[in-house]
Coordinates of C-alpha atoms and ligand atoms in Angstrom, one line a residue:
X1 CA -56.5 -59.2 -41.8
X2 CA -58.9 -56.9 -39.3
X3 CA -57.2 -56.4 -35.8
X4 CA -60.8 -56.5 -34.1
X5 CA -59.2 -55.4 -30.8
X6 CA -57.7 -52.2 -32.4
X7 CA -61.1 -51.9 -34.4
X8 CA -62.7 -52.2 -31.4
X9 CA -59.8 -49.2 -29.7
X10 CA -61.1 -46.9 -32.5
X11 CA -64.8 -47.1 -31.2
X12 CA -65.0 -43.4 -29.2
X13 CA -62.8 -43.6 -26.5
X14 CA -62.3 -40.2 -24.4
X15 CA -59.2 -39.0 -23.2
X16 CA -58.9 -38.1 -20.0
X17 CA -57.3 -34.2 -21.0
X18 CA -60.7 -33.9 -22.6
X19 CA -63.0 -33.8 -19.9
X20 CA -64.2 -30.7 -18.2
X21 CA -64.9 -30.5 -13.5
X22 CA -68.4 -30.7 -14.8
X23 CA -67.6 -34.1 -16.5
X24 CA -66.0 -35.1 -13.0
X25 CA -68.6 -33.5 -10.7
X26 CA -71.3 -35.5 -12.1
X27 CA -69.7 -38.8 -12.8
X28 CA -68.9 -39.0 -8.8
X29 CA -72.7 -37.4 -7.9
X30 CA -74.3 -40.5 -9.9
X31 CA -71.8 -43.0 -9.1
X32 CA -73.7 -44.7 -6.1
X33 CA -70.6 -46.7 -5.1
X34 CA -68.6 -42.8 -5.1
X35 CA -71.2 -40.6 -4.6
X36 CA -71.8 -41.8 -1.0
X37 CA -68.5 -42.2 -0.1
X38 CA -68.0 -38.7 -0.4
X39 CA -71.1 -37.2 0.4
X40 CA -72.2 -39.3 3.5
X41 CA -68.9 -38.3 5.0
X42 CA -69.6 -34.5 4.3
X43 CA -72.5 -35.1 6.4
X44 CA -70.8 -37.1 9.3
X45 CA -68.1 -34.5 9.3
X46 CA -70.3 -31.6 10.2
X47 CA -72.1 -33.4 12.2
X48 CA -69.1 -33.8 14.2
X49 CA -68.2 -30.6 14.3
X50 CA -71.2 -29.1 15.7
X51 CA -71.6 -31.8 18.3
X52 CA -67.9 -32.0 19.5
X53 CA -68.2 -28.1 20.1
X54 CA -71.5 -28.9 21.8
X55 CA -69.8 -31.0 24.1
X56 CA -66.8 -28.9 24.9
X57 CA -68.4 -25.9 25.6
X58 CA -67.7 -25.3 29.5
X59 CA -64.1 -26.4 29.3
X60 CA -61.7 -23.9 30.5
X61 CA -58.9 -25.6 30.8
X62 CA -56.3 -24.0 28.0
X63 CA -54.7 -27.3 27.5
X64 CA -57.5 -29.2 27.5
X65 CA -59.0 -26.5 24.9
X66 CA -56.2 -27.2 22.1
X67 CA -56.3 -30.9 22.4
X68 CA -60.2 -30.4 21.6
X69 CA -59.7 -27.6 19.1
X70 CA -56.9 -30.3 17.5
X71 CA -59.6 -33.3 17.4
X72 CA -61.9 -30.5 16.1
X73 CA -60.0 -29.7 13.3
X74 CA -59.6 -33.2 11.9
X75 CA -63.7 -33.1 11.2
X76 CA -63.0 -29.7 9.7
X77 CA -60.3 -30.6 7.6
X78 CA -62.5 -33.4 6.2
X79 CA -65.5 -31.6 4.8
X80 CA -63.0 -29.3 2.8
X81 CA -61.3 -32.7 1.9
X82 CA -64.5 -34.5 0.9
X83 CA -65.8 -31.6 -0.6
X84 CA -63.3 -31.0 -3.1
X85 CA -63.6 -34.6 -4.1
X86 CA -67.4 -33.9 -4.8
X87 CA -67.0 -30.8 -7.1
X88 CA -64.5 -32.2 -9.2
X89 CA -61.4 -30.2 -7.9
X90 CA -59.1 -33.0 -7.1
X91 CA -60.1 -36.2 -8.8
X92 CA -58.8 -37.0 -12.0
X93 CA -58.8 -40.1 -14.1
X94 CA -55.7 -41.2 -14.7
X95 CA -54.3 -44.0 -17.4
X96 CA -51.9 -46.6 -15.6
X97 CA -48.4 -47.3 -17.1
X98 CA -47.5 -50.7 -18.5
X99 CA -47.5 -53.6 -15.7
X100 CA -50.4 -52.3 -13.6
X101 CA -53.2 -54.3 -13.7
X102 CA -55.7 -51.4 -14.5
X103 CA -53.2 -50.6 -18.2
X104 CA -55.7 -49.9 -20.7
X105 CA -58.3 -49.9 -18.7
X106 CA -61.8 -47.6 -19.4
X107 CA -64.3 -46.1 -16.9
X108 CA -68.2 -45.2 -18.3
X109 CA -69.0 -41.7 -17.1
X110 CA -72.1 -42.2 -14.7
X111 CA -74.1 -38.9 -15.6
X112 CA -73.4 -35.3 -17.1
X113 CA -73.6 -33.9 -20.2
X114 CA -71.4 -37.2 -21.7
X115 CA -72.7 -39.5 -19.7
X116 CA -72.5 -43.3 -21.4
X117 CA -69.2 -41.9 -22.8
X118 CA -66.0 -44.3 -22.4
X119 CA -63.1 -42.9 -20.4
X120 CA -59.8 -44.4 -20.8
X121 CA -58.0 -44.5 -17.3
X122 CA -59.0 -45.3 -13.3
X123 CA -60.3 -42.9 -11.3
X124 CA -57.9 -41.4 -8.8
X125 CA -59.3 -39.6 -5.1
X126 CA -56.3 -38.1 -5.2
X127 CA -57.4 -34.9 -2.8
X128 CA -57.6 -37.7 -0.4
X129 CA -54.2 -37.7 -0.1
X130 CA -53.2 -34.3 -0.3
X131 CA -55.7 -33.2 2.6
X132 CA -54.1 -36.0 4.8
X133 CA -51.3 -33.8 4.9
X134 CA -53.6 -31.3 6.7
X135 CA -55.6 -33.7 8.6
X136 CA -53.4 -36.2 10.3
X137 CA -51.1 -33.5 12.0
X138 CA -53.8 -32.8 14.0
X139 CA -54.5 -36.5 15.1
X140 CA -50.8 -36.6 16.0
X141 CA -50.9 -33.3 18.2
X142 CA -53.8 -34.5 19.7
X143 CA -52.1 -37.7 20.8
X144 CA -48.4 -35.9 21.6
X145 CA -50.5 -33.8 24.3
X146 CA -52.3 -36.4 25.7
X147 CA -49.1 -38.5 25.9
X148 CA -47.4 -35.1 27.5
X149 CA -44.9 -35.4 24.8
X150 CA -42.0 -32.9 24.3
X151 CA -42.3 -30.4 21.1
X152 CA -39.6 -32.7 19.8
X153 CA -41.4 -35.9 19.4
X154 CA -44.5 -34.0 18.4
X155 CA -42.7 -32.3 16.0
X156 CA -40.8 -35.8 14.6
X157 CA -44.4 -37.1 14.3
X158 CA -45.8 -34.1 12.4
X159 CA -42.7 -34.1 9.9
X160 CA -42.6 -37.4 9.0
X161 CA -46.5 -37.3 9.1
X162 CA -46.8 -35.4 6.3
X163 CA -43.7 -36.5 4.1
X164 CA -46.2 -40.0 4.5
X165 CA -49.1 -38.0 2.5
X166 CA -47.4 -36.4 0.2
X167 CA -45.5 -39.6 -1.3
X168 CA -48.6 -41.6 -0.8
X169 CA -49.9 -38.4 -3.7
X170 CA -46.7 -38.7 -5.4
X171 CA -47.8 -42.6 -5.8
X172 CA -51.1 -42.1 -6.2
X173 CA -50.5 -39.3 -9.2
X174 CA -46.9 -41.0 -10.8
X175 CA -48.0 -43.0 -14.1
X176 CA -44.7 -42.5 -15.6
X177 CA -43.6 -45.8 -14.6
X178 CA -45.3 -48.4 -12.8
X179 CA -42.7 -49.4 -10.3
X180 CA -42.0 -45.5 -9.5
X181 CA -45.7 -45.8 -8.4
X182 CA -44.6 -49.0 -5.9
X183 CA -41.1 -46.7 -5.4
X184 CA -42.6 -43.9 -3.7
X185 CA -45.5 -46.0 -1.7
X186 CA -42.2 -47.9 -0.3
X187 CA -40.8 -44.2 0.7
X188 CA -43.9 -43.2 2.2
X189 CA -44.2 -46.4 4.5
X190 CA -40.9 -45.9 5.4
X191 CA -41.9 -42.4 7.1
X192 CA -44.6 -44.1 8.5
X193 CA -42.7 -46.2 10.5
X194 CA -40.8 -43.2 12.1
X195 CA -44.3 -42.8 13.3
X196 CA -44.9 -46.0 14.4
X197 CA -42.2 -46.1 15.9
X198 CA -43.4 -42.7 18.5
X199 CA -46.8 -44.0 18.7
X200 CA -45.3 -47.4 19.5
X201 CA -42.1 -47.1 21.9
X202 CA -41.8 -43.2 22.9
X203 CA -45.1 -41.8 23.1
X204 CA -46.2 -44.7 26.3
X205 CA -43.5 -44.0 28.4
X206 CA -44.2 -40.7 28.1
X207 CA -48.2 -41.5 29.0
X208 CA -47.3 -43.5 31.7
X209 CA -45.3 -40.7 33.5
X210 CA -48.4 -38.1 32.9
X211 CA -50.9 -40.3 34.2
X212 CA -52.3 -40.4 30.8
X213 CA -51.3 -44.0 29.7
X214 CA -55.2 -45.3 29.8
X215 CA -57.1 -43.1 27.4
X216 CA -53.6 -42.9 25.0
X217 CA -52.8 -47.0 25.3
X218 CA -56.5 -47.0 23.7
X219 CA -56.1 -44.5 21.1
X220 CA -52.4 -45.3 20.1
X221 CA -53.7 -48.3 19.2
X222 CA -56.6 -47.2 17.3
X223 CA -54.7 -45.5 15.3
X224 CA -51.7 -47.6 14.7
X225 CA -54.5 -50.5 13.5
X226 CA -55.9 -48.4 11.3
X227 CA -53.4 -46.3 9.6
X228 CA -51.9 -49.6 8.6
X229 CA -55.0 -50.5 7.2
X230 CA -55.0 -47.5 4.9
X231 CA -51.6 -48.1 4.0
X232 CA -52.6 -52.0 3.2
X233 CA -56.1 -50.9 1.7
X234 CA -53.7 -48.5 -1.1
X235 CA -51.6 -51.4 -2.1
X236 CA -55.4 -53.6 -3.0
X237 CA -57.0 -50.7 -3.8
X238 CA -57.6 -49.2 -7.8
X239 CA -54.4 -47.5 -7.4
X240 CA -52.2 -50.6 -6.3
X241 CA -52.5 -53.9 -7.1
X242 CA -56.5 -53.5 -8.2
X243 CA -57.2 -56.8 -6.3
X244 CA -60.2 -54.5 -5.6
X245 CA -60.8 -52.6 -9.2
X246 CA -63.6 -50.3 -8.4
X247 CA -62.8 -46.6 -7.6
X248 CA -66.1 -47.1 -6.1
X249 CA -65.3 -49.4 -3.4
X250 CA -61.8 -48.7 -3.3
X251 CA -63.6 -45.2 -1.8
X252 CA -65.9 -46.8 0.3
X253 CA -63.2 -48.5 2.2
X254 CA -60.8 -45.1 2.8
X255 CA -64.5 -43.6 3.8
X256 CA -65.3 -46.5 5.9
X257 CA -61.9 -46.2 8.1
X258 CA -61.7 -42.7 8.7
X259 CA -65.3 -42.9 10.8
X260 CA -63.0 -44.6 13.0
X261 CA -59.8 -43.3 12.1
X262 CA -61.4 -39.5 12.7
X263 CA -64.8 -39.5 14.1
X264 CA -64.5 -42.3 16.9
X265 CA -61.0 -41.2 17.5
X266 CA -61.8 -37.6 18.3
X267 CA -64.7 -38.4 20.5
X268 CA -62.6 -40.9 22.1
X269 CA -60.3 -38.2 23.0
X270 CA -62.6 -34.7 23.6
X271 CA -64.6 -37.0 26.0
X272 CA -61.5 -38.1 28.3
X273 CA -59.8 -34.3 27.6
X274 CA -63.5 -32.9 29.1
X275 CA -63.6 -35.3 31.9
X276 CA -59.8 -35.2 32.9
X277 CA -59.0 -31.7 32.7
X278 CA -57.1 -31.4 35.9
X279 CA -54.7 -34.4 34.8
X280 CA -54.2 -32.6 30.7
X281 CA -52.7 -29.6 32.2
X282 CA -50.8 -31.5 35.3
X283 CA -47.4 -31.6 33.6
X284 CA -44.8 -29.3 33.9
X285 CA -42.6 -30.1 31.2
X286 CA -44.8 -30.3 28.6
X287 CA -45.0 -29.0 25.7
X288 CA -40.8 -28.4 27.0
X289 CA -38.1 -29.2 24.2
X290 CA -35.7 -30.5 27.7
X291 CA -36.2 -32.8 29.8
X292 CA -35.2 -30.1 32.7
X293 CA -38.2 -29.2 35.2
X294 CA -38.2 -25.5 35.8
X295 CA -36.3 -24.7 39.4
X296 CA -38.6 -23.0 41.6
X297 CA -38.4 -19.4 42.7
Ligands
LIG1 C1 -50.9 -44.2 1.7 C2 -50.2 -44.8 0.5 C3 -48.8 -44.8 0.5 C4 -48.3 -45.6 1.7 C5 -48.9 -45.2 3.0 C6 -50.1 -44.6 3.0 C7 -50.7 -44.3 4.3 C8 -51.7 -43.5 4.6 C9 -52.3 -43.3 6.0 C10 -53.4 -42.5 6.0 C11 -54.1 -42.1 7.1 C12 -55.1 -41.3 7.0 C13 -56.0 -40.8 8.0 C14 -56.9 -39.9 7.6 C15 -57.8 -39.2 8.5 O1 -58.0 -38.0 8.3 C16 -50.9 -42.7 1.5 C17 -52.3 -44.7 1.7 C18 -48.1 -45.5 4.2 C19 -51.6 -43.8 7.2 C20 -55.9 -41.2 9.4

């Protein structure tokens, strides 16, 4: 008797190994869903850039400087992010193990020279990840000096900051074994509550003694909403659970929070650090590693 489904498995399937950057590059430029959640965000990112440096350019301050020049590099950070997405350089198609829902699955290449073509596997952003790892450090710093933090807790934040990216890759890139996908996203939130857990309990006292709890209360939570959306958006996403299949979308909704998760937050914060200069470099002990203020001589 004919199997028809493994009739139909013979009908030109492409591996993933087979296809070239240009394959890649193409399928996410005529992708509508993928295309413009990269390339809209290439945009907003240098537009960013060029207006936050706009807006800081009489401050002074040296303090207030690096908070800036941190919330700056977060935009700059993301064009190199979103542009190695576009060209191909770190996305891959990748074909789930046995118990994810997207097993077996096949994506049709949306252009190039094999457009039409059948792809086994899911498409996988996986530079997203990776260029966290260079991006959110600089959200954290931004917030550790506002807070008037100690290098300690900054430090804390940063480490465990980018042990969150690098398993979320680990996760995002593991198709060994379906549950060592689920295995390293339950590492990787675990680090992220050691930042919660700053942002949450250490990070306001610290504001409220540097006059700073305002503008940080705001942000703080900004960010703690939102990087638990990320974290919850993974687990629906193509990569986790597929309760939302589409690469596509999947994108758009990563794209969609880091306006707010980057843009909006780094306004927030270079249009307080511009108007409060005199309050960012009040502090004496920070940036200290003690909790001893200097004796005076
Ligand atoms: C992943 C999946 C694994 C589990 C966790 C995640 C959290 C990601 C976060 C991302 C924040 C990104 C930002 C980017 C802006 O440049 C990797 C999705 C916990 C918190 C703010």
């Amino acid at each position: 008797m004919v199997d028809l489904t493994s009739f139909g498995g013979m009908v030109s399937q492409l591996n993933p190994e087979a296809l070239t950057q240009e394959d890649l590059f193409e399928h996410v430029l005529n992708d509508a869903l993928l295309g413009t959640s990269i390339w809209i965000n290439i945009g907003v990112a240098g537009f960013t850039l060029l207006l936050f440096g706009f807006m800081a350019r009489n401050v002074g301050d040296p303090r207030s400087q690096l908070i800036i020049i941190s919330a700056m590099a977060v935009s700059a950070v993301s064009i190199v992010s979103y542009s190695g997405l576009a060209s191909g350089l770190t996305i891959s198609f990748l074909e789930m193990p046995d118990g994810h829902a997207l097993e077996g699955a096949t994506t049709t290449l949306e252009g190039g020279p094999r457009e039409g073509s059948d792809v086994s596997g899911t498409i996988s952003l996986w530079g997203r990840y990776l260029t966290w790892a260079f991006s959110t450090p600089f959200i954290l710093l931004a917030l550790g000096l506002i807070a008037g933090s100690n290098i300690t807790k900054i430090f804390t934040a940063v480490v465990f900051d980018v042990g969150i990216m690098i398993t979320g890759l680990a996760a995002a890139l593991t198709t060994s074994s379906h549950l060592m996908r689920w295995f390293w996203y339950a590492v990787s939130c675990t680090f992220l509550a050691v930042v919660f857990y700053v942002l949450i309990v250490e990070w306001p006292e610290d504001a409220k003694a540097a006059g700073t709890y305002n503008i940080f209360n705001q942000v703080r939570w900004l960010t703690v909403v939102l990087w638990f959306g990320y974290t919850v958006w993974w687990a629906l996403g193509n990569e986790g659970a597929a309760v939302v299949d589409d690469a596509g979308l999947t994108s758009w909704g990563y794209s969609a929070f880091d306006l707010v998760a980057k843009y909006a937050f780094s306004f927030l914060v270079i249009n307080w650090t511009i108007n409060n200069q005199d309050i960012v470099s009040k502090g004496e002990t920070f940036g200290a590693t003690g909790d001893a203020i200097p004796a005076d001589d």
